[in-house]
Coordinates of C-alpha atoms in Angstrom, one line a residue:
Chain A
M1 CA 7.5 -19.1 18.0
N2 CA 6.0 -22.7 18.3
C3 CA 3.4 -21.3 20.9
R4 CA -0.1 -21.5 19.6
S5 CA -2.0 -19.8 22.4
Q6 CA -4.3 -16.9 21.0
K7 CA -2.4 -14.6 23.6
C8 CA 1.0 -15.5 22.2
V9 CA 2.0 -13.2 19.2
E10 CA 4.3 -14.8 16.8
A11 CA 7.2 -13.2 15.2
L12 CA 7.2 -11.7 11.9
R13 CA 8.8 -13.6 9.4
Y14 CA 11.6 -12.2 7.3
L15 CA 11.4 -14.1 3.9
S16 CA 14.4 -15.7 2.0
K17 CA 15.0 -14.6 -1.6
E18 CA 13.5 -17.8 -3.0
E19 CA 10.2 -17.4 -0.8
A20 CA 9.8 -14.0 -1.8
V21 CA 9.9 -14.8 -5.4
A22 CA 8.0 -18.0 -4.9
M23 CA 5.1 -16.0 -3.3
E24 CA 4.7 -13.5 -5.9
T25 CA 4.8 -16.3 -8.5
E26 CA 1.6 -17.9 -6.6
L27 CA 0.2 -14.5 -6.7
L28 CA 0.3 -13.9 -10.3
R29 CA -0.3 -17.3 -11.5
D30 CA -2.7 -18.8 -8.9
Y31 CA -4.5 -15.8 -7.7
H32 CA -4.5 -14.1 -11.2
F33 CA -3.4 -10.9 -9.9
G34 CA -1.8 -8.6 -12.3
R35 CA 1.4 -7.0 -12.2
Q36 CA -0.3 -3.6 -13.2
Q37 CA -2.6 -4.0 -10.5
L38 CA 0.0 -4.7 -7.7
T39 CA 2.2 -2.1 -9.0
E40 CA -0.3 0.6 -8.9
I41 CA -1.5 -0.3 -5.1
L42 CA 2.0 -0.8 -3.9
G43 CA 3.4 2.4 -5.4
N44 CA 0.7 4.2 -3.8
A45 CA 1.3 2.7 -0.6
C46 CA 4.8 3.6 -0.7
A47 CA 3.9 7.1 -1.4
T48 CA 1.8 7.0 1.6
A49 CA 4.7 5.6 3.8
I50 CA 6.9 8.3 2.8
T51 CA 4.3 11.1 3.9
K52 CA 4.2 9.7 7.3
V53 CA 8.0 9.6 7.9
F54 CA 8.6 12.7 5.7
P55 CA 5.7 15.0 5.6
L56 CA 5.6 17.9 3.5
W57 CA 6.2 20.3 6.4
S58 CA 9.2 18.8 7.6
L59 CA 11.0 19.0 4.4
E60 CA 14.0 21.6 4.7
K61 CA 14.3 22.7 1.0
R62 CA 11.9 25.7 0.1
Q63 CA 10.2 23.3 -2.2
P64 CA 8.9 19.6 -1.5
T65 CA 11.2 18.1 -4.3
V66 CA 11.8 14.4 -4.2
L67 CA 14.2 12.5 -6.5
V68 CA 12.8 9.1 -7.7
V69 CA 15.4 6.7 -9.2
C70 CA 13.8 4.0 -11.0
G71 CA 15.4 0.8 -12.5
P72 CA 14.2 -1.0 -15.6
D73 CA 12.5 -4.1 -13.7
Q74 CA 9.6 -4.6 -11.3
N75 CA 11.3 -2.3 -8.7
G76 CA 11.5 0.6 -10.9
C77 CA 7.7 0.3 -11.9
V78 CA 6.5 0.7 -8.5
G79 CA 9.1 3.6 -8.3
L80 CA 7.2 5.4 -11.3
A81 CA 3.7 4.7 -9.8
C82 CA 5.2 5.8 -6.3
A83 CA 6.4 9.2 -8.0
R84 CA 3.1 9.7 -9.5
H85 CA 1.6 9.4 -6.4
L86 CA 3.8 11.8 -4.4
H87 CA 2.9 14.2 -7.0
V88 CA -0.7 13.9 -6.1
F89 CA 0.2 14.4 -2.4
E90 CA 1.6 17.7 -3.4
Y91 CA 5.3 16.7 -3.4
I92 CA 7.4 17.6 -6.7
P93 CA 8.9 14.4 -7.6
T94 CA 11.8 14.6 -10.5
V95 CA 12.4 11.2 -12.0
F96 CA 15.9 9.6 -12.9
T97 CA 15.8 6.3 -14.8
P98 CA 19.5 4.9 -15.4
K99 CA 18.6 2.4 -18.4
R100 CA 15.6 2.2 -20.5
S101 CA 13.4 -0.7 -19.9
S102 CA 11.9 -3.0 -22.7
D103 CA 9.0 -3.8 -20.2
S104 CA 5.5 -2.6 -21.6
L105 CA 4.3 -1.7 -18.0
H106 CA 7.1 0.3 -17.1
Q107 CA 6.9 2.2 -20.6
D108 CA 3.2 2.9 -19.7
L109 CA 3.9 4.1 -16.1
M110 CA 6.7 6.3 -17.8
V111 CA 4.2 8.0 -20.2
Q112 CA 1.8 8.7 -17.4
C113 CA 4.6 10.7 -15.4
E114 CA 5.6 12.3 -18.5
R115 CA 1.9 13.2 -19.3
M116 CA 1.6 14.5 -15.8
D117 CA 4.5 17.0 -16.2
L118 CA 6.7 15.2 -13.9
P119 CA 10.4 16.2 -14.8
F120 CA 13.2 13.5 -15.9
L121 CA 16.8 13.8 -15.2
S122 CA 19.3 12.8 -17.7
Y123 CA 22.3 12.5 -15.2
L124 CA 22.8 12.0 -11.5
P125 CA 25.5 14.5 -10.1
T126 CA 25.9 14.1 -6.1
E127 CA 26.4 17.8 -5.6
L128 CA 23.2 18.7 -7.5
I129 CA 21.3 16.0 -5.5
N130 CA 22.4 17.5 -2.0
E131 CA 21.3 20.6 -3.1
A132 CA 18.3 20.4 -5.0
Y133 CA 16.1 17.3 -3.3
N134 CA 15.0 16.8 0.1
L135 CA 15.1 12.9 -0.1
V136 CA 15.9 10.4 -2.8
V137 CA 13.8 7.4 -3.6
D138 CA 16.0 4.4 -4.5
A139 CA 13.7 2.0 -6.8
V140 CA 16.9 0.8 -8.6
L141 CA 16.9 -2.9 -8.0
G142 CA 14.8 -5.4 -6.6
P143 CA 15.4 -8.7 -4.5
E144 CA 15.8 -10.8 -7.4
T145 CA 18.9 -9.2 -8.3
E146 CA 22.0 -10.7 -7.8
P147 CA 24.4 -8.4 -6.2
L148 CA 27.4 -9.6 -7.8
S149 CA 25.8 -9.4 -11.5
V150 CA 25.3 -5.6 -11.2
G151 CA 27.1 -3.7 -13.5
E152 CA 26.9 -0.3 -15.2
P153 CA 25.1 1.9 -15.1
F154 CA 23.9 0.8 -11.7
T155 CA 27.2 0.6 -10.1
G156 CA 27.7 4.3 -10.9
V157 CA 24.3 5.0 -9.5
L158 CA 24.5 2.9 -6.4
Q159 CA 27.9 4.8 -5.6
T160 CA 26.3 8.3 -6.1
L161 CA 23.6 7.0 -3.7
R162 CA 26.3 6.0 -1.5
G163 CA 27.7 9.5 -1.2
L164 CA 24.4 11.8 -0.6
K165 CA 23.7 13.2 2.5
V166 CA 20.0 13.7 1.9
P167 CA 18.1 10.7 3.0
I168 CA 17.0 7.9 1.2
V169 CA 14.1 5.7 0.7
S170 CA 14.2 2.3 -0.4
L171 CA 11.6 0.1 -2.0
D172 CA 11.5 -3.5 -1.2
I173 CA 15.2 -3.8 -0.2
P174 CA 17.9 -1.3 -0.5
S175 CA 19.4 -1.4 -4.1
G176 CA 22.5 -3.5 -4.4
W177 CA 22.0 -5.4 -1.3
D178 CA 21.6 -9.5 -1.2
A179 CA 18.0 -9.9 -0.3
D180 CA 19.4 -12.5 2.1
E181 CA 21.6 -10.6 4.2
S182 CA 22.0 -6.9 5.6
S183 CA 25.0 -5.1 4.2
S184 CA 27.5 -2.9 5.8
D185 CA 29.0 -1.4 3.2
G186 CA 25.8 -0.7 0.8
I187 CA 23.7 2.1 0.8
S188 CA 22.1 3.1 4.0
P189 CA 18.5 4.2 3.6
A190 CA 16.7 6.4 6.5
L191 CA 13.1 4.5 5.3
L192 CA 12.6 1.0 4.0
V193 CA 9.4 0.2 2.5
S194 CA 8.9 -3.9 2.4
L195 CA 6.6 -4.9 -0.4
M196 CA 4.4 -7.7 0.7
A197 CA 6.6 -9.0 3.5
P198 CA 10.0 -7.9 4.9
K199 CA 13.1 -9.7 3.3
R200 CA 15.9 -11.3 5.5
C201 CA 18.4 -8.4 4.8
A202 CA 15.8 -6.3 6.6
L203 CA 16.3 -8.4 10.2
S204 CA 18.3 -5.8 11.9
F205 CA 17.4 -2.7 9.7
P206 CA 18.3 0.2 11.8
G207 CA 16.2 2.9 10.2
S208 CA 12.4 3.6 9.8
H209 CA 10.6 0.5 8.6
F210 CA 7.3 -0.1 7.2
L211 CA 5.2 -2.8 5.0
A212 CA 3.2 -2.3 2.1
G213 CA 0.8 -4.9 0.5
R214 CA -2.1 -5.0 2.7
F215 CA -3.9 -6.7 0.0
L216 CA -2.0 -10.0 0.4
P217 CA -4.6 -13.1 0.7
F218 CA -4.6 -14.3 4.2
D219 CA -4.2 -18.0 2.8
L220 CA -0.5 -16.9 1.6
Q221 CA 0.2 -15.0 4.8
R222 CA -0.4 -18.5 6.4
K223 CA 1.6 -20.3 4.0
Y224 CA 4.6 -18.4 4.7
D225 CA 4.2 -17.8 8.3
L226 CA 4.2 -14.2 7.6
N227 CA 2.7 -13.2 11.0
L228 CA 2.2 -9.9 9.5
P229 CA 1.3 -7.1 12.0
K230 CA -2.3 -5.5 11.9
F231 CA -2.9 -2.8 9.5
S232 CA -5.4 0.0 11.6
G233 CA -8.5 1.4 9.9
T234 CA -8.1 1.5 5.9
E235 CA -4.2 2.6 6.1
S236 CA -2.2 0.7 3.2
V237 CA 1.0 0.7 5.4
V238 CA 1.8 -0.3 8.8
Q239 CA 5.2 0.4 10.8
L240 CA 7.3 -2.6 11.7
Chain B
M1 CA -18.9 30.3 -12.5
N2 CA -16.8 32.7 -14.7
C3 CA -15.0 34.5 -11.9
R4 CA -11.5 33.8 -11.9
S5 CA -10.5 35.5 -8.8
Q6 CA -8.4 33.4 -6.7
K7 CA -10.7 33.5 -3.7
C8 CA -13.5 32.7 -5.7
V9 CA -14.2 28.7 -5.4
E10 CA -16.1 27.6 -8.6
A11 CA -18.5 25.1 -8.8
L12 CA -18.0 21.4 -8.9
R13 CA -18.8 20.3 -12.7
Y14 CA -21.1 17.3 -13.3
L15 CA -20.1 15.4 -16.5
S16 CA -22.4 14.4 -19.2
K17 CA -22.2 10.9 -20.4
E18 CA -20.2 11.5 -23.5
E19 CA -17.9 13.9 -21.2
A20 CA -17.3 11.1 -19.1
V21 CA -16.5 8.5 -21.8
A22 CA -14.3 11.1 -23.5
M23 CA -12.3 11.7 -20.5
E24 CA -12.0 7.6 -19.3
T25 CA -10.9 7.2 -23.3
E26 CA -7.8 10.0 -23.0
L27 CA -6.8 8.7 -19.5
L28 CA -6.6 5.1 -21.2
R29 CA -5.5 6.4 -24.6
D30 CA -3.3 9.4 -24.4
Y31 CA -2.1 8.9 -20.5
H32 CA -1.4 5.2 -21.1
F33 CA -3.4 4.1 -17.7
G34 CA -4.6 0.5 -17.8
R35 CA -8.2 -0.7 -16.9
Q36 CA -6.5 -2.9 -14.3
Q37 CA -4.6 -0.2 -12.7
L38 CA -7.7 2.1 -12.6
T39 CA -10.0 -0.8 -11.5
E40 CA -7.8 -1.4 -8.4
I41 CA -7.4 1.8 -7.0
L42 CA -11.2 2.9 -7.7
G43 CA -12.0 -0.4 -6.0
N44 CA -10.0 0.4 -3.0
A45 CA -11.3 3.9 -3.0
C46 CA -14.8 2.7 -3.2
A47 CA -14.1 0.2 0.0
T48 CA -12.8 3.2 2.0
A49 CA -15.9 5.5 1.2
I50 CA -18.0 2.5 2.6
T51 CA -16.0 2.4 5.7
K52 CA -16.7 5.8 6.3
V53 CA -20.5 6.1 5.9
F54 CA -20.8 2.3 7.3
P55 CA -18.2 1.6 10.0
L56 CA -17.8 -1.9 11.2
W57 CA -19.0 -0.8 14.4
S58 CA -22.5 0.7 13.2
L59 CA -23.5 -2.3 11.4
E60 CA -26.9 -4.2 12.7
K61 CA -26.4 -7.6 12.0
R62 CA -24.2 -9.7 14.1
Q63 CA -21.9 -10.2 11.4
P64 CA -20.3 -7.5 8.9
T65 CA -22.0 -8.9 5.8
V66 CA -22.3 -6.8 2.8
L67 CA -23.6 -8.1 -0.6
V68 CA -21.8 -6.9 -3.7
V69 CA -23.6 -7.2 -7.0
C70 CA -21.4 -6.9 -9.9
G71 CA -22.1 -6.7 -13.7
P72 CA -20.3 -8.0 -16.4
D73 CA -18.4 -4.7 -17.2
Q74 CA -16.0 -2.0 -16.0
N75 CA -18.8 -1.3 -13.3
G76 CA -18.7 -5.0 -11.9
C77 CA -14.9 -4.7 -12.3
V78 CA -14.8 -1.8 -9.8
G79 CA -17.3 -4.0 -7.4
L80 CA -15.4 -6.9 -7.5
A81 CA -12.0 -5.1 -6.7
C82 CA -14.3 -3.1 -3.7
A83 CA -15.6 -6.3 -2.6
R84 CA -11.6 -7.9 -2.2
H85 CA -10.9 -4.7 -0.4
L86 CA -14.0 -4.9 1.9
H87 CA -12.8 -8.2 2.9
V88 CA -9.3 -7.0 3.6
F89 CA -11.2 -4.1 5.7
E90 CA -12.6 -7.1 8.1
Y91 CA -16.1 -7.0 6.2
I92 CA -17.5 -10.2 5.3
P93 CA -18.5 -9.6 1.3
T94 CA -20.6 -12.0 -0.8
V95 CA -20.7 -11.5 -4.2
F96 CA -23.6 -12.0 -6.9
T97 CA -22.8 -11.7 -10.7
P98 CA -26.0 -11.4 -12.5
K99 CA -24.2 -12.3 -15.8
R100 CA -21.0 -14.2 -16.9
S101 CA -18.5 -12.0 -18.3
S102 CA -16.3 -12.4 -21.4
D103 CA -13.8 -9.5 -20.1
S104 CA -10.5 -11.3 -19.0
L105 CA -10.1 -8.6 -16.5
H106 CA -13.2 -9.2 -14.9
Q107 CA -12.7 -13.1 -14.9
D108 CA -9.2 -12.4 -13.2
L109 CA -10.9 -10.5 -10.3
M110 CA -13.4 -13.4 -9.8
V111 CA -10.5 -15.9 -9.6
Q112 CA -8.9 -13.3 -7.0
C113 CA -11.9 -13.0 -4.8
E114 CA -12.6 -16.9 -5.1
R115 CA -9.0 -17.7 -4.1
M116 CA -9.4 -15.3 -1.0
D117 CA -12.7 -17.4 -0.3
L118 CA -15.2 -14.7 -0.8
P119 CA -18.4 -16.6 -1.0
F120 CA -20.9 -16.3 -4.3
L121 CA -24.4 -16.1 -4.4
S122 CA -26.3 -18.0 -7.1
Y123 CA -29.5 -16.1 -6.8
L124 CA -30.9 -13.0 -5.7
P125 CA -34.2 -13.1 -2.9
T126 CA -35.2 -9.9 -1.7
E127 CA -36.4 -11.6 1.8
L128 CA -32.8 -13.3 2.1
I129 CA -31.0 -10.0 1.4
N130 CA -33.1 -8.0 3.9
E131 CA -32.4 -10.5 6.6
A132 CA -28.7 -11.4 6.2
Y133 CA -26.8 -8.4 5.0
N134 CA -26.1 -4.9 6.4
L135 CA -25.7 -3.4 3.0
V136 CA -26.0 -3.9 -0.8
V137 CA -23.4 -2.5 -3.1
D138 CA -24.9 -1.8 -6.7
A139 CA -21.8 -2.4 -9.0
V140 CA -24.4 -3.4 -11.9
L141 CA -24.3 -1.0 -14.3
G142 CA -22.1 1.9 -15.4
P143 CA -22.8 5.4 -17.0
E144 CA -22.2 4.0 -20.4
T145 CA -25.3 1.8 -20.4
E146 CA -28.5 3.2 -21.9
P147 CA -31.4 2.6 -19.2
L148 CA -33.8 1.8 -22.2
S149 CA -31.6 -1.1 -23.6
V150 CA -31.3 -3.0 -20.4
G151 CA -32.8 -6.4 -20.4
E152 CA -32.8 -9.4 -18.4
P153 CA -31.1 -10.5 -16.2
F154 CA -30.5 -6.7 -15.0
T155 CA -34.3 -5.7 -14.9
G156 CA -34.9 -8.3 -12.5
V157 CA -31.9 -7.4 -10.6
L158 CA -32.8 -3.8 -10.3
Q159 CA -36.6 -4.7 -9.4
T160 CA -35.1 -6.7 -6.4
L161 CA -32.7 -3.9 -5.6
R162 CA -35.5 -1.4 -5.8
G163 CA -37.5 -3.4 -3.3
L164 CA -34.8 -3.7 -0.3
K165 CA -34.8 -2.3 3.2
V166 CA -31.0 -2.5 3.9
P167 CA -29.1 0.6 2.6
I168 CA -27.8 0.5 -1.2
V169 CA -24.1 1.9 -2.0
S170 CA -24.0 2.6 -5.9
L171 CA -20.6 2.9 -7.5
D172 CA -20.4 5.9 -10.0
I173 CA -24.1 6.0 -10.7
P174 CA -27.1 4.3 -9.5
S175 CA -27.5 1.3 -11.7
G176 CA -30.4 1.9 -14.6
W177 CA -30.4 5.7 -14.0
D178 CA -29.4 7.6 -17.2
A179 CA -26.3 9.0 -16.4
D180 CA -27.4 12.5 -17.6
E181 CA -30.5 13.0 -15.2
S182 CA -31.9 11.9 -11.8
S183 CA -34.5 9.4 -11.6
S184 CA -37.5 9.0 -9.1
D185 CA -38.8 5.8 -9.6
G186 CA -35.0 4.0 -10.1
I187 CA -32.9 2.3 -7.2
S188 CA -32.5 4.9 -4.6
P189 CA -28.8 4.7 -3.0
A190 CA -27.9 5.8 0.7
L191 CA -24.5 6.4 -0.6
L192 CA -23.0 7.1 -4.1
V193 CA -19.4 6.8 -4.9
S194 CA -18.6 8.6 -8.1
L195 CA -15.7 7.5 -9.9
M196 CA -13.1 10.2 -11.5
A197 CA -16.1 13.0 -11.6
P198 CA -19.8 13.5 -10.6
K199 CA -22.1 12.6 -13.7
R200 CA -25.0 15.1 -14.1
C201 CA -27.7 12.5 -12.8
A202 CA -26.0 13.3 -9.6
L203 CA -26.7 16.7 -9.3
S204 CA -29.6 16.8 -6.7
F205 CA -28.4 13.5 -5.2
P206 CA -30.1 13.2 -1.8
G207 CA -27.8 10.7 -0.1
S208 CA -24.1 10.8 1.2
H209 CA -21.9 11.5 -2.2
F210 CA -18.3 10.5 -2.3
L211 CA -15.7 10.8 -4.8
A212 CA -13.3 8.3 -5.7
G213 CA -10.5 8.6 -8.4
R214 CA -7.7 11.0 -6.7
F215 CA -4.9 10.0 -9.5
L216 CA -6.6 12.0 -12.1
P217 CA -4.3 14.3 -14.0
F218 CA -4.5 18.0 -13.0
D219 CA -4.5 18.7 -16.8
L220 CA -7.6 16.6 -17.3
Q221 CA -9.2 18.1 -14.5
R222 CA -8.5 21.6 -15.9
K223 CA -9.8 20.2 -19.6
Y224 CA -13.2 19.4 -18.3
D225 CA -13.3 22.2 -15.8
L226 CA -13.9 19.7 -12.9
N227 CA -13.3 22.1 -10.1
L228 CA -12.8 18.9 -7.7
P229 CA -12.7 19.6 -4.0
K230 CA -9.1 19.4 -2.0
F231 CA -8.8 15.7 -0.9
S232 CA -6.8 16.0 2.4
G233 CA -3.8 14.0 3.4
T234 CA -3.4 10.7 1.8
E235 CA -7.4 10.0 1.5
S236 CA -8.4 8.3 -1.5
V237 CA -11.9 10.0 -1.5
V238 CA -13.8 13.0 -0.5
Q239 CA -17.1 13.9 0.3
L240 CA -19.2 16.1 -1.9

């Protein structure tokens, strides 16, 4: 890992929760990136990752339905942008938001989905999900969440997700996991799309794993020793 | 054009200045899209269009240099985002802003470029440009500009651009053109990237012509009878 020869490919680094929060703070405070800007480009990249692992032609249901479950915070914002881009990519996304958000960015992203005629679910029954949707996007909770502090309505939602037969796509981390360690009794996504850098909990992640966030400044990549793999062409995601 | 049979492909519509402004207003006011959000995704798409027409391997200079000239308003904002994405796509963009902007979005996009070590030019000499850059991105003035009202420093910048030998890429419309009609004595870009919908001035545009803005809600596309061509896969641009 300390090898500095040009031929030596250094290992990808998995960030701790503190590092992930610190890096995002720098991006917003020092680089003057905006949350709206990051959310849009990350949501687009997450939808693109989904098209790679679950292309339209591979879906089993008669319609290319996807349920996107969006929490009230930043992870849910990326989920809402992802749902909208899935719609543009000709999937049929339905949105479920277990809790109203007081965040104006979240509210604007909701209006965009509503005005673009994306349907919203008002409840989340396991049987209906398995029957009606090809996959479920989990954008409920992000790495800043303390798993022990998670209460209702999220514990109920996570329990429902754990009981599903259809594949789950988690954005950034699987909701309910501690960002610093993997979980054996939490939800078990088929696809994980890490945002900007993978978190420690994904170190031995067994499913498909993609990285979104190609815009990350090279200086920050170096500062956090990320050793990200090369994105090809103009691709917004890369498989890890 | 009035043919409603499914097999009849209706003609692409070129928006008047008034229609273009009205459509953008609806997008911001009724759909709650944010300028930061639109700028980021459009800037990314413009950079993607450039990679298609001027791929890295095709550039003649020893380094993949690009000069991006950004005005103080919305067109310049997209130019700044485009410059940053060109940097991510491994071009070497240099930015020139002929006039300081009082727009906070413009200022934030400048900080992003500065912090990501994109160089800025302080002047614009024709000879140096032909010598040093493979191409010039024109993000100076948008369709909302009245050509007759354009004064310094822009008239000088446009005169320099008209004298260039290296190809020009214009974003949305060629700067200095009236959005409603084509111009024979203005600048003459090799590539035009229309944003969201082509404007009337591009009706008989002789160069390469791409469209960016795939996120445009289908309802708005129908309301303005745009008849946009189909974007393929997850592509953010389509050739017109």
